[in-house]
Coordinates of C-alpha atoms in Angstrom, one line a residue:
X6 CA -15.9 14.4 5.4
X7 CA -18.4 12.5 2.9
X8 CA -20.3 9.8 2.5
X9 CA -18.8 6.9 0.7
X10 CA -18.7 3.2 0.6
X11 CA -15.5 2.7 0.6
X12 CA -12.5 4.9 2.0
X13 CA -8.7 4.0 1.2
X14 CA -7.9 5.8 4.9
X15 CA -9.7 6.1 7.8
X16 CA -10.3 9.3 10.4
X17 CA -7.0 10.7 11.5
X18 CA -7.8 9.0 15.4
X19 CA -7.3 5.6 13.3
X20 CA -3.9 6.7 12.3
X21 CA -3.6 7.6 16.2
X22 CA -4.3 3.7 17.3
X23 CA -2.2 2.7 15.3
X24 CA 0.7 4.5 16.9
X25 CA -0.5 3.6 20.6
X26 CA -1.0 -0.2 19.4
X27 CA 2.2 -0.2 17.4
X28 CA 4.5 1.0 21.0
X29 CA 4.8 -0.5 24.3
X30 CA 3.7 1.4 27.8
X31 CA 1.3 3.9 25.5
X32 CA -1.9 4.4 26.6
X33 CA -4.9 6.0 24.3
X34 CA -8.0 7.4 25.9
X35 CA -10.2 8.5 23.1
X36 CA -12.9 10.8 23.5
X37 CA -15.7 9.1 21.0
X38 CA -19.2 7.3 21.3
X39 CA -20.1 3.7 21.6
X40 CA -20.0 3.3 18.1
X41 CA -16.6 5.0 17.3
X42 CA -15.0 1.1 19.2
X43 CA -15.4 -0.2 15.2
X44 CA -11.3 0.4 15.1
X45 CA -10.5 -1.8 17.5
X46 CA -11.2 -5.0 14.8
X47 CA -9.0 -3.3 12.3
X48 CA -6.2 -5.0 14.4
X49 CA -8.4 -8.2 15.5
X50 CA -9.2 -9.3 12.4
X51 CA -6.4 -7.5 9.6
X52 CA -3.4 -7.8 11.8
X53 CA -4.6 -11.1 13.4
X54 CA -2.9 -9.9 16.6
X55 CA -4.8 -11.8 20.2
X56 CA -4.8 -8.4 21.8
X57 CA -6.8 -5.7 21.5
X58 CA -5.6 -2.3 20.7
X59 CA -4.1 0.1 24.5
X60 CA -7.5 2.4 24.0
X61 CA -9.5 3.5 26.7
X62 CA -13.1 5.0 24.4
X63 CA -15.0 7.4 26.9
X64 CA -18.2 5.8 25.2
X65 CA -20.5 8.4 26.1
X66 CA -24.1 8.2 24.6
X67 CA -26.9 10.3 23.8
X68 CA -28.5 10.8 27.2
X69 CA -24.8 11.8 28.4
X70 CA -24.6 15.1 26.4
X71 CA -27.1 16.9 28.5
X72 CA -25.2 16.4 31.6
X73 CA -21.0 17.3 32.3
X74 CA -19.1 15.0 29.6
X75 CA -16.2 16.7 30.7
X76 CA -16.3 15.0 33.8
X77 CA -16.9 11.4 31.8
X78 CA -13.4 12.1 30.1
X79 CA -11.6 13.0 33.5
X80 CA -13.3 9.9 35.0
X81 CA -11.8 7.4 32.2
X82 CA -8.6 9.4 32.2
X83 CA -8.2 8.4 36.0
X84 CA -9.3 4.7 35.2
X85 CA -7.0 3.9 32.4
X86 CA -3.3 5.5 34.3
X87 CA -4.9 3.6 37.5
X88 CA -5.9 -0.1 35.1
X89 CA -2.5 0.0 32.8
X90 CA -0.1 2.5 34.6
X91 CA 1.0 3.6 31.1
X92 CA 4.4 5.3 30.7
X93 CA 3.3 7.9 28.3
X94 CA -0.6 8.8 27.6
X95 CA -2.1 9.8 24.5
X96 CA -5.4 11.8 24.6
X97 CA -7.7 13.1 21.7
X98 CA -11.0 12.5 20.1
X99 CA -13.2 11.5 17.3
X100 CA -15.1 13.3 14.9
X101 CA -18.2 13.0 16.8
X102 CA -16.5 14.2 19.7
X103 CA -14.7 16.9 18.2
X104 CA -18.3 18.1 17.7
X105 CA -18.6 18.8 21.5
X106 CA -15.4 20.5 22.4
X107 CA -14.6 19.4 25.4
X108 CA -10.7 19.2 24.7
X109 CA -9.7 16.4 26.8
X110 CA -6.3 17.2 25.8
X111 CA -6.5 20.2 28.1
X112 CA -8.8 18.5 30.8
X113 CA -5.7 15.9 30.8
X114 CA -3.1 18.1 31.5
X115 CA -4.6 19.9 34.1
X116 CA -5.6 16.4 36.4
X117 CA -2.1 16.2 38.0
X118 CA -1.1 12.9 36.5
X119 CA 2.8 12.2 37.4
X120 CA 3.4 11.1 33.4
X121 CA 3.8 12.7 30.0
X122 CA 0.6 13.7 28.4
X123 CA 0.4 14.0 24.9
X124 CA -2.8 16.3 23.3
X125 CA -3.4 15.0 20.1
X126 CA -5.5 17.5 18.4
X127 CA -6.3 15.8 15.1
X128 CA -9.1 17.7 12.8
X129 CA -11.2 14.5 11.6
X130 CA -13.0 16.4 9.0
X131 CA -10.1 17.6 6.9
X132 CA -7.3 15.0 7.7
X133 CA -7.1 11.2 7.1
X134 CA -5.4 8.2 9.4
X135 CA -1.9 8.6 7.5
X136 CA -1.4 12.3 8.7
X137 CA -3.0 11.5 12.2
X138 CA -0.6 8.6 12.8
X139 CA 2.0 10.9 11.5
X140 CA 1.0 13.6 13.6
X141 CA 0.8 11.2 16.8
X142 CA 4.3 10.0 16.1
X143 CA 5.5 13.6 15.9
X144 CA 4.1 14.7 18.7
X145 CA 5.1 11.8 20.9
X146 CA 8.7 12.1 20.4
X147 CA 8.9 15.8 20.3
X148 CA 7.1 15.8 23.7
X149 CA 9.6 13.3 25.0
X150 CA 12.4 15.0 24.1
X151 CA 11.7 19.5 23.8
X152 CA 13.0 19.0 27.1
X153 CA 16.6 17.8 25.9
X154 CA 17.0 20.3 23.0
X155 CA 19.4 23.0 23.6
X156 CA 19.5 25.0 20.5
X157 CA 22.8 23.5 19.3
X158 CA 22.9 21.3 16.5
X159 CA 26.5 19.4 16.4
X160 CA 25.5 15.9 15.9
X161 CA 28.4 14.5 14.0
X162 CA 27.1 11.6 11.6
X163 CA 30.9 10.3 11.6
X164 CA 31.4 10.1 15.6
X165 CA 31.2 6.2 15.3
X166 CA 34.9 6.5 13.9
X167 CA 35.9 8.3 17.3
X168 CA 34.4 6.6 19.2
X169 CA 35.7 3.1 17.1
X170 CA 32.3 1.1 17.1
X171 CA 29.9 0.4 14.2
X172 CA 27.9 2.8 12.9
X173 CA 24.0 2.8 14.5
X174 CA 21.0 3.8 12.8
X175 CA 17.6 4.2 13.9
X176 CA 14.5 2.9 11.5
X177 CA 12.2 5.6 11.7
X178 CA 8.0 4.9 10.5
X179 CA 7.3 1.2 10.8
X180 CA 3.9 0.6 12.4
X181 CA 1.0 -2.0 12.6
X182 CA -2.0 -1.8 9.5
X183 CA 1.0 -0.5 7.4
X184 CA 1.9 -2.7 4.5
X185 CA 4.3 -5.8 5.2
X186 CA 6.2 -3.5 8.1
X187 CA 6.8 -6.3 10.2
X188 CA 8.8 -8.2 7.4
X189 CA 10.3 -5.2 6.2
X190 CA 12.1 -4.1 9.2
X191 CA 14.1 -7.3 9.3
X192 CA 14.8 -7.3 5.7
X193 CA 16.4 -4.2 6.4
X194 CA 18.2 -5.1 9.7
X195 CA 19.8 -8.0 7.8
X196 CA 20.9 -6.2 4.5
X197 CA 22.6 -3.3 6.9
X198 CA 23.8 -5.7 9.3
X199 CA 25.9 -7.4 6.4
X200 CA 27.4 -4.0 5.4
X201 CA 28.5 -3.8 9.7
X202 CA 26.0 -0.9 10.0
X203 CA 23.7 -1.7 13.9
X204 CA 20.0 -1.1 13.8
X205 CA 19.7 0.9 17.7
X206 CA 16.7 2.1 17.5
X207 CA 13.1 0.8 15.7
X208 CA 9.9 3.0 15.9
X209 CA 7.2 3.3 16.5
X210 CA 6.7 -0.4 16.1
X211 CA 8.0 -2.4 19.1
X212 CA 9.4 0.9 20.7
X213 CA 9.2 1.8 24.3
X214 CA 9.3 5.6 25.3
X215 CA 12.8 4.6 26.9
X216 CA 13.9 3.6 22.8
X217 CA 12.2 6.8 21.7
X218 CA 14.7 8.8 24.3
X219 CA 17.4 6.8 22.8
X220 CA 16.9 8.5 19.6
X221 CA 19.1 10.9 19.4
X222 CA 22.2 8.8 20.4
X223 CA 22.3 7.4 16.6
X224 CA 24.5 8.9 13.9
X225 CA 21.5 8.8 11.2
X226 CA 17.6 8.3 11.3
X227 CA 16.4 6.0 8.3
X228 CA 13.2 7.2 7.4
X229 CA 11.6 4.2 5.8
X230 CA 8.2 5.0 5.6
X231 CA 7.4 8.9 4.7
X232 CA 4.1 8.9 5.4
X233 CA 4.5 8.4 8.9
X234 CA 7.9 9.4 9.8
X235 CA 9.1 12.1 7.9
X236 CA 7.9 15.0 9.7
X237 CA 9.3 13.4 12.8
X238 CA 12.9 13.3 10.9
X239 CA 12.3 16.7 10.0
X240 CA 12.3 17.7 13.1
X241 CA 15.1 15.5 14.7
X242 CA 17.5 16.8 12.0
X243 CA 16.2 20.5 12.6
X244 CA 16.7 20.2 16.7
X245 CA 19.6 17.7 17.0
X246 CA 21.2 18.1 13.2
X247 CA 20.2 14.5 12.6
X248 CA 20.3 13.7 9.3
X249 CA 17.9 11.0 7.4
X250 CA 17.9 8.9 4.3
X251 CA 15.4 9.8 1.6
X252 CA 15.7 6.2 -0.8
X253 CA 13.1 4.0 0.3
X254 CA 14.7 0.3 -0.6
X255 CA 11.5 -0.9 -2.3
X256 CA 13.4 -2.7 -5.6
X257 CA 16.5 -3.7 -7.2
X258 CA 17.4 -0.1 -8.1
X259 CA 15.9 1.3 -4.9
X260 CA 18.2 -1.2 -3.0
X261 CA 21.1 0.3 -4.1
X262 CA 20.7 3.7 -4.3
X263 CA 19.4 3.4 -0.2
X264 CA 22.5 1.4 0.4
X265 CA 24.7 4.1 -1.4
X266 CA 22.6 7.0 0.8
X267 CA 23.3 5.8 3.9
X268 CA 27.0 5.1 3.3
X269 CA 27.3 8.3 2.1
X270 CA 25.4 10.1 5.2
X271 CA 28.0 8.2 7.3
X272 CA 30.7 8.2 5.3
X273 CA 31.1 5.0 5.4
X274 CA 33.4 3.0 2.3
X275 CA 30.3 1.0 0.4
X276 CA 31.2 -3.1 0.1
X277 CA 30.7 -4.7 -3.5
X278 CA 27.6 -6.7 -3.6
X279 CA 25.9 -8.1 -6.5
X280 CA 22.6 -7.3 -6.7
X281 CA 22.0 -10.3 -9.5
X282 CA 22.7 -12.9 -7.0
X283 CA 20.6 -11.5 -4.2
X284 CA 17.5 -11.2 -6.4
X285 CA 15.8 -13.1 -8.7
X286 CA 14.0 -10.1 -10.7
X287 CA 17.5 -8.9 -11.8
X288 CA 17.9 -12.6 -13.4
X289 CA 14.5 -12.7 -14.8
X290 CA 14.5 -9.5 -16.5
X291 CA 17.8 -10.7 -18.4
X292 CA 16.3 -14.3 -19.5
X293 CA 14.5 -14.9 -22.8
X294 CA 11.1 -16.0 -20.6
X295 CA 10.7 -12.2 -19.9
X296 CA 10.1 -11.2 -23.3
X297 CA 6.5 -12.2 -22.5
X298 CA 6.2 -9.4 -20.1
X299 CA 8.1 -6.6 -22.3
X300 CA 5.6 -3.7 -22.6
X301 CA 2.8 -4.9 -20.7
X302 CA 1.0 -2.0 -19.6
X303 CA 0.7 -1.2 -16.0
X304 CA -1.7 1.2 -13.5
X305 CA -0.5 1.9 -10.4
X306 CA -2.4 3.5 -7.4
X307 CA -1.9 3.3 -3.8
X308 CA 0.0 5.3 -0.6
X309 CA 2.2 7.7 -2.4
X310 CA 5.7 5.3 -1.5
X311 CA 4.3 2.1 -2.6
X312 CA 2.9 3.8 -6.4
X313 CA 6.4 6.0 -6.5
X314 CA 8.6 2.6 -5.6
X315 CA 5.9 0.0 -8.2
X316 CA 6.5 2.7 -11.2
X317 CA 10.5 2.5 -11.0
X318 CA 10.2 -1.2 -10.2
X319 CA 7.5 -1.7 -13.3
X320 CA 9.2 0.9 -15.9
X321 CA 13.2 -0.2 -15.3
X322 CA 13.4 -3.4 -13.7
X323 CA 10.6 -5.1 -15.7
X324 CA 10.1 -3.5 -18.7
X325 CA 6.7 -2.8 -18.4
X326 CA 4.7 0.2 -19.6
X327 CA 3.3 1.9 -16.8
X328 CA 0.0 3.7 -18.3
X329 CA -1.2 4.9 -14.8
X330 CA 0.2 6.7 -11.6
X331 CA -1.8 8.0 -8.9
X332 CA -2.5 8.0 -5.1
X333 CA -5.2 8.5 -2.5
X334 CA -2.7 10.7 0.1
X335 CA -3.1 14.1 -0.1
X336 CA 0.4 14.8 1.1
X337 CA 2.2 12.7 -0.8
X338 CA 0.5 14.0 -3.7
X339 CA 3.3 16.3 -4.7
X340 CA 6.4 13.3 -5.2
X341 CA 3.6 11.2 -7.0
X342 CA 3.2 13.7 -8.9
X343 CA 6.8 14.6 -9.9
X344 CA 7.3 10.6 -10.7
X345 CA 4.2 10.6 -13.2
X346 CA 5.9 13.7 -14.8
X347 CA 9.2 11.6 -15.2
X348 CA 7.3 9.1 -17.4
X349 CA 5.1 11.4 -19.2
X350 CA 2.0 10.9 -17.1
X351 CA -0.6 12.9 -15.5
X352 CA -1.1 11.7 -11.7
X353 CA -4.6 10.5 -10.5
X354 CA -5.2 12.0 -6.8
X355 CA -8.1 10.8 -5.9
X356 CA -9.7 9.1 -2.5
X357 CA -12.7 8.5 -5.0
X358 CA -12.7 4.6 -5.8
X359 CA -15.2 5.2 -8.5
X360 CA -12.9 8.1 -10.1
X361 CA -9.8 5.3 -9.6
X362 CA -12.0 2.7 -11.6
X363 CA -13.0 4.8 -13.9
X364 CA -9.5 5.6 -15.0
X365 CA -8.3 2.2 -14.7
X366 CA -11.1 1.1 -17.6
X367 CA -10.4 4.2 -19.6
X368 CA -6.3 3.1 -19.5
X369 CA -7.0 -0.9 -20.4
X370 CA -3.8 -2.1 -18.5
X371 CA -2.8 -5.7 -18.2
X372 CA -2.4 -5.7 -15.3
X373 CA -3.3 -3.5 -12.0
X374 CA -1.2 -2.4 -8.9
X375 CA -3.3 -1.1 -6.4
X376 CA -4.9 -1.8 -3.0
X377 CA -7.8 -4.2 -2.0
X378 CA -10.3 -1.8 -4.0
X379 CA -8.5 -1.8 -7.0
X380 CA -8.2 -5.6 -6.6
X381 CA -12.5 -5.7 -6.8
X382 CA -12.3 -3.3 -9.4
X383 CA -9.8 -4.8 -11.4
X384 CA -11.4 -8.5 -10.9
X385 CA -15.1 -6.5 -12.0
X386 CA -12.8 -5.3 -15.1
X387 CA -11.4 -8.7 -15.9
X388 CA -7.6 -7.8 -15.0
X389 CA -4.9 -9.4 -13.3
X390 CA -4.0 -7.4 -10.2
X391 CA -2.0 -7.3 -7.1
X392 CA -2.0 -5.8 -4.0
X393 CA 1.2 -3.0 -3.4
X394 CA -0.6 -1.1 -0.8
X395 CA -2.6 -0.1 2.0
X396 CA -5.6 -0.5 2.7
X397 CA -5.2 -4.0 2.2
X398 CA -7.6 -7.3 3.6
X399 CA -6.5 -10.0 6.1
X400 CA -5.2 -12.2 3.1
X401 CA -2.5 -9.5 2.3
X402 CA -1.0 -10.1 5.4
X403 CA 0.7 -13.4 5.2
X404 CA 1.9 -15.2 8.4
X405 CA 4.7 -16.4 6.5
X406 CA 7.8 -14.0 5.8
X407 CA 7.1 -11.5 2.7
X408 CA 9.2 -8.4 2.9
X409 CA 8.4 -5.3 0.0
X410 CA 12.0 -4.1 1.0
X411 CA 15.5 -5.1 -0.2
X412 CA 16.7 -7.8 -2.0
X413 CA 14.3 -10.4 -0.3
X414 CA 11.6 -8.0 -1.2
X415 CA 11.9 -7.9 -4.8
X416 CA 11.9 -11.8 -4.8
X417 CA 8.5 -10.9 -3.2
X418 CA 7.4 -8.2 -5.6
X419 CA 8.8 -10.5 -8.9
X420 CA 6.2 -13.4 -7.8
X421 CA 3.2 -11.3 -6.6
X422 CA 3.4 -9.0 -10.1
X423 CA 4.6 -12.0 -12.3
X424 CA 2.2 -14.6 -11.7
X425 CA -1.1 -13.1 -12.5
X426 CA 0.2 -12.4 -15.7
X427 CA 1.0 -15.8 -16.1
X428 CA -1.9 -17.3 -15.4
X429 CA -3.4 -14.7 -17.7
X430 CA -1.3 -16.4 -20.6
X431 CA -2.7 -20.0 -19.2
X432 CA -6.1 -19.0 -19.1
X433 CA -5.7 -16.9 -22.7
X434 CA -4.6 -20.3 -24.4
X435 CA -7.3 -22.8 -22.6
X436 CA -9.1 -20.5 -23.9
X437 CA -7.6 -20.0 -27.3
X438 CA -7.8 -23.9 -27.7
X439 CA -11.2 -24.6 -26.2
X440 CA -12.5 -25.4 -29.5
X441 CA -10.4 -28.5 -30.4
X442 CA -11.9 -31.3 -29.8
X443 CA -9.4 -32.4 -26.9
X444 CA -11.9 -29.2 -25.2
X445 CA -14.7 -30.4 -26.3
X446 CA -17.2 -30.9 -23.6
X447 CA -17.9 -34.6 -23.0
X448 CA -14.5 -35.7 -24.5
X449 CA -13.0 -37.8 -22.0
X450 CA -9.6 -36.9 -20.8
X451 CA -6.6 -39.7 -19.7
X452 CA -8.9 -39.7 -16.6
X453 CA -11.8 -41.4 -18.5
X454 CA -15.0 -40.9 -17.3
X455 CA -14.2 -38.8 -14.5
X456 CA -12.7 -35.6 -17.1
X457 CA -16.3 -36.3 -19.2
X458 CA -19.1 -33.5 -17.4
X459 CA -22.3 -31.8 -17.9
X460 CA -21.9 -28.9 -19.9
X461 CA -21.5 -25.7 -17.9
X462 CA -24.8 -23.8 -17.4
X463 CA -23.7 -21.2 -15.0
X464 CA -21.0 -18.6 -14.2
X465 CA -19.4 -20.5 -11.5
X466 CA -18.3 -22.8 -13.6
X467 CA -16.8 -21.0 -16.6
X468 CA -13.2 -20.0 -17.9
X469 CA -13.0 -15.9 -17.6
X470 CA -12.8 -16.6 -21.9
X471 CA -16.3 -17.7 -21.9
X472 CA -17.1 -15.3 -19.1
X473 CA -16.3 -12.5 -21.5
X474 CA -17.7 -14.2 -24.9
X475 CA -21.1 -14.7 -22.7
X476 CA -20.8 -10.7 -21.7
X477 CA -20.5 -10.1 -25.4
X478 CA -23.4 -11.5 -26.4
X479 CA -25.8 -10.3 -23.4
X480 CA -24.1 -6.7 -23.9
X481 CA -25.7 -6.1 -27.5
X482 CA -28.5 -3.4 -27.0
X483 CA -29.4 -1.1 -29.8
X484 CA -26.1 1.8 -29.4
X485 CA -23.7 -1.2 -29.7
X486 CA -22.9 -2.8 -33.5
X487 CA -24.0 -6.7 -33.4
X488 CA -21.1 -9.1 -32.6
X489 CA -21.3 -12.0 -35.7
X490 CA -20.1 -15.5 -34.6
X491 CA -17.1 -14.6 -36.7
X492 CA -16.1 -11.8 -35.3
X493 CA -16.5 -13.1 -31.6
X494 CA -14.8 -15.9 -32.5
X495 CA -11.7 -13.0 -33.8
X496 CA -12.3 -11.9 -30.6
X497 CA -11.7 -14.4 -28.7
X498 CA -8.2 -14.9 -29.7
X499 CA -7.1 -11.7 -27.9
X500 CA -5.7 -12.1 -24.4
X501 CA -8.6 -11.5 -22.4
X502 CA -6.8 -8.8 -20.1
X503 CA -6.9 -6.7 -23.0
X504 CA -9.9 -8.1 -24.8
X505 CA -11.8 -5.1 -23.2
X506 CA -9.6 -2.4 -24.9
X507 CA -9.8 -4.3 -28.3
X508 CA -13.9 -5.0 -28.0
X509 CA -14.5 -1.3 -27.5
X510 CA -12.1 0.5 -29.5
X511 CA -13.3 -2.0 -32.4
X512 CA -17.3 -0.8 -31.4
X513 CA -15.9 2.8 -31.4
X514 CA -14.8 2.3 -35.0
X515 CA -17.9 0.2 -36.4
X516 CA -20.0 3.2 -34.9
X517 CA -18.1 6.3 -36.7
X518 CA -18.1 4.0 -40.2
X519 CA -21.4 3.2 -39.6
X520 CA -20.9 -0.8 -39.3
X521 CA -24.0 -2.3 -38.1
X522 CA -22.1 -5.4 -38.0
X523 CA -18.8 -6.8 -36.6
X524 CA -16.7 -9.5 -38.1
X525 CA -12.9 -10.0 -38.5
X526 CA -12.6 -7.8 -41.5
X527 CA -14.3 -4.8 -39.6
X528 CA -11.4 -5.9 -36.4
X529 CA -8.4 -6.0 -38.9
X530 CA -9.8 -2.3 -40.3
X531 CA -10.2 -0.8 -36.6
X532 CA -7.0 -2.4 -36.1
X533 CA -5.4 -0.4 -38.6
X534 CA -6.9 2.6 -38.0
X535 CA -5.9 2.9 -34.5
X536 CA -2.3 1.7 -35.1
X537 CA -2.5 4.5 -38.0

């Protein structure tokens, strides 16, 4: 555990809320102190939901650890089956309380409660919230159904022709604070539904230990998100010879391949669909207007099946150049990096936002695909940037519909990557043009009087051009080669979301030919000697 001021995941018991608050009938009791209840606005205030999360904090404070805290735990254990009569009870603790050692877990188990009791033993200082919700999961639905396993794994993927009924899947990983889950699962309920495949089974978001027993009575698990899930599909197809899909339909491509998976598992004959009429990124990338976005250069960071899904999408659906791959989760660090690999990259695996920004600077992309950190870096940076990822703020999760998943969701993706970069062009030619005399301040627009103003004095009330000519000018200190009006005015004309690379690979050349001065005949011969 360290320090920081800001962290892309939270302590594994996070990733256990999210679980309990994601089901129906599951009870948490968390050992943790008073000021370990922070979580519970994680799903006030991000998920906007008028509940609070199904935990039950032991709360204990200082003056409690010289007496029995043991007997706290059992206490609060007795109140929370007696208050909510859960069907299933989770039971674990923080990092402060792991400290202490009381295992409530095992004080749990031994109390005589008529109901299943799951011990979540979650180490807070060398895990994060992914794994713990992952582990939670896991251990929920093994512990509801070790008792049904009997060592033979038969499961037949193709009994729905027997049996002559539609094939049923389950959707395996969906869970509150993830990233457009809610959205995502009826994307994909639709798309399957329309290739007469039934959706039995959704978990753990909206699941009730009675669906999670239900399981098993599916021909195929779909194992949408990996982060949370796929250790749980492990396990189904090692103890019940389930098998699950791998393709996570994030993107045209993506789409496809999913849709050709799961036909496949069940061997099931695949319908003809065209992808170009169900999205409007497949149209796009074939019209003339998407010239403007060939070879814009791309860095991607976020939860390992966001960044793998935005580098296919980025790379082969819109032609961009993706100049950075990374993520902040440990265990998916081993497919991100394989995908970097693919596209001659080095991944960035990192939980260090500074190390993140730094490498984001160093690359000069046009635009940035990250989560809410890269979207303050990026903005600190002067780049376009949009959200692909948890952790994300309030105001990257829309009431309205806005799926990351199937063909719905790359109609979603096209306008959330698309329009930053054009308003990048808009604000590149107000700003190209702000010298002609239609610009010119005090020259009254077809509005008259009202488009006539005082001349802009402050930040707050300048383009991001004159943002960046007015950081040129304060930046000068005696390392840097002087800017002359010509060559900021040279400047200028360059798109201001790569302005940054230009300014300091031009600086880098003045310095090693000794310029003491930059105009436009030093930015044409840095030009040259960089593209040489």
């Amino acid at each position: 555990m360290e320090l920081t001021l800001w962290t892309y995941e939270g302590p594994p018991h996070v990733g256990a809320m999210r679980i309990a608050s994601s089901m129906k009938g599951i009870h948490y009791v968390l050992h943790a102190p008073q000021g370990d209840t922070y979580a519970d606005l994680l799903f006030t205030m991000i998920e906007r939901r008028g509940e609070r999360p199904p935990v039950t904090y032991t709360t204990f404070q200082a003056r409690d650890l010289g007496g029995d805290t043991a007997e706290l735990v059992k206490g609060h254990i007795r109140e929370a089956v007696e208050r909510f009569n859960p069907e299933a009870l989770l039971v674990g603790e923080s990092c402060t309380a792991e400290l202490i050692q009381d295992q409530p877990g095992s004080l749990a188990h031994g109390m005589g409660l008529d109901l299943p009791i799951i011990n979540l033993e979650l180490p807070a200082y060398s895990k994060k919230e992914n794994w713990g919700a992952a582990e939670t999961f896991y251990q929920l639905v093994r512990g509801l159904l070790k008792d049904k396993v009997d060592g033979q794994t038969t499961h037949d993927p193709r009994a729905w022709k027997q049996e002559e009924r539609n094939p049923k899947v389950n959707l395996l990983g969906p869970s509150l604070l993830g990233f457009r889950c809610r959205d995502d699962i009826l994307e994909i309920k639709k798309l399957l539904n329309e290739h007469d495949i039934d959706v039995a089974v959704v978990a753990p978001l909206g699941a009730t230990t009675a669906d999670l027993l239900e399981i098993p009575k599916s021909d195929i698990n779909v194992c949408l998100y990996p982060e949370i899930s796929e250790s749980t599909c492990n396990w189904l197809e090692k103890n019940f010879g389930m098998p699950f899909s791998h393709t996570v339909p994030i993107g045209v491509g993506a789409t496809k391949d999913f849709l050709t998976e799961i036909h496949k598992l069940l061997d099931l004959p695949l319908k003809p669909n065209n992808a170009n009429n169900e999205s409007k990124l497949t149209w796009y990338s074939q019209s003339v207007d998407s010239n403007y976005l060939t070879g814009k250069r791309v860095f991607i960071f976020g939860d390992g099946t966001h960044a793998i899904a935005a580098a296919r999408i980025a790379k082969q659906e819109l032609g961009f150049e993706v100049v950075g791959l990374g993520t902040y989760s440990r265990e998916m660090a081993r497919p991100v990096r394989k995908a970097a690999e693919a596209i001659g990259l080095k991944a960035l695996i990192s939980n260090d936002y500074l190390e993140v920004e730094s490498a984001i600077s160093e690359a000069a992309p046009e635009l940035v695909l990250g989560t809410q950190m890269e979207r303050h870096c990026a903005k600190r940076l002067g780049i376009p940037c949009a959200v692909i990822s948890t952790p994300m703020h309030v105001q990257d999760v829309p009431a309205r519909y806005s799926p990351q998943m199937g063909w719905e969701g790359s109609n979603v993706i096209f306008d959330d990557w698309v329009h930053p970069l054009m308003m990048g062009l808009e604000e590149h030619l107000i700003g190209m043009f702000r010298h002609d005399f239609e610009f010119t301040d005090g020259h009254q627009s077809h509005l008259g009087h009202l488009g006539a103003g005082k001349a802009a004095t402050d930040n707050s009330s300048l383009t991001e051009s004159q943002k960046e000519d007015k950081a040129i000018s304060e930046s000068v200190n005696l390392d840097s080669p002087i800017w002359t009006p010509e060559g900021k005015e040279e400047l200028s004309k360059i798109p201001f979301f790569v302005r940054g690379k230009v300014r300091k690979n031009t600086e880098k050349y003045a310095r090693q030919a000794g310029c003491r001065k930059i105009d436009s005949e030093t930015m044409l011969d840095a030009k040259a000697h960089f593209k040489g």
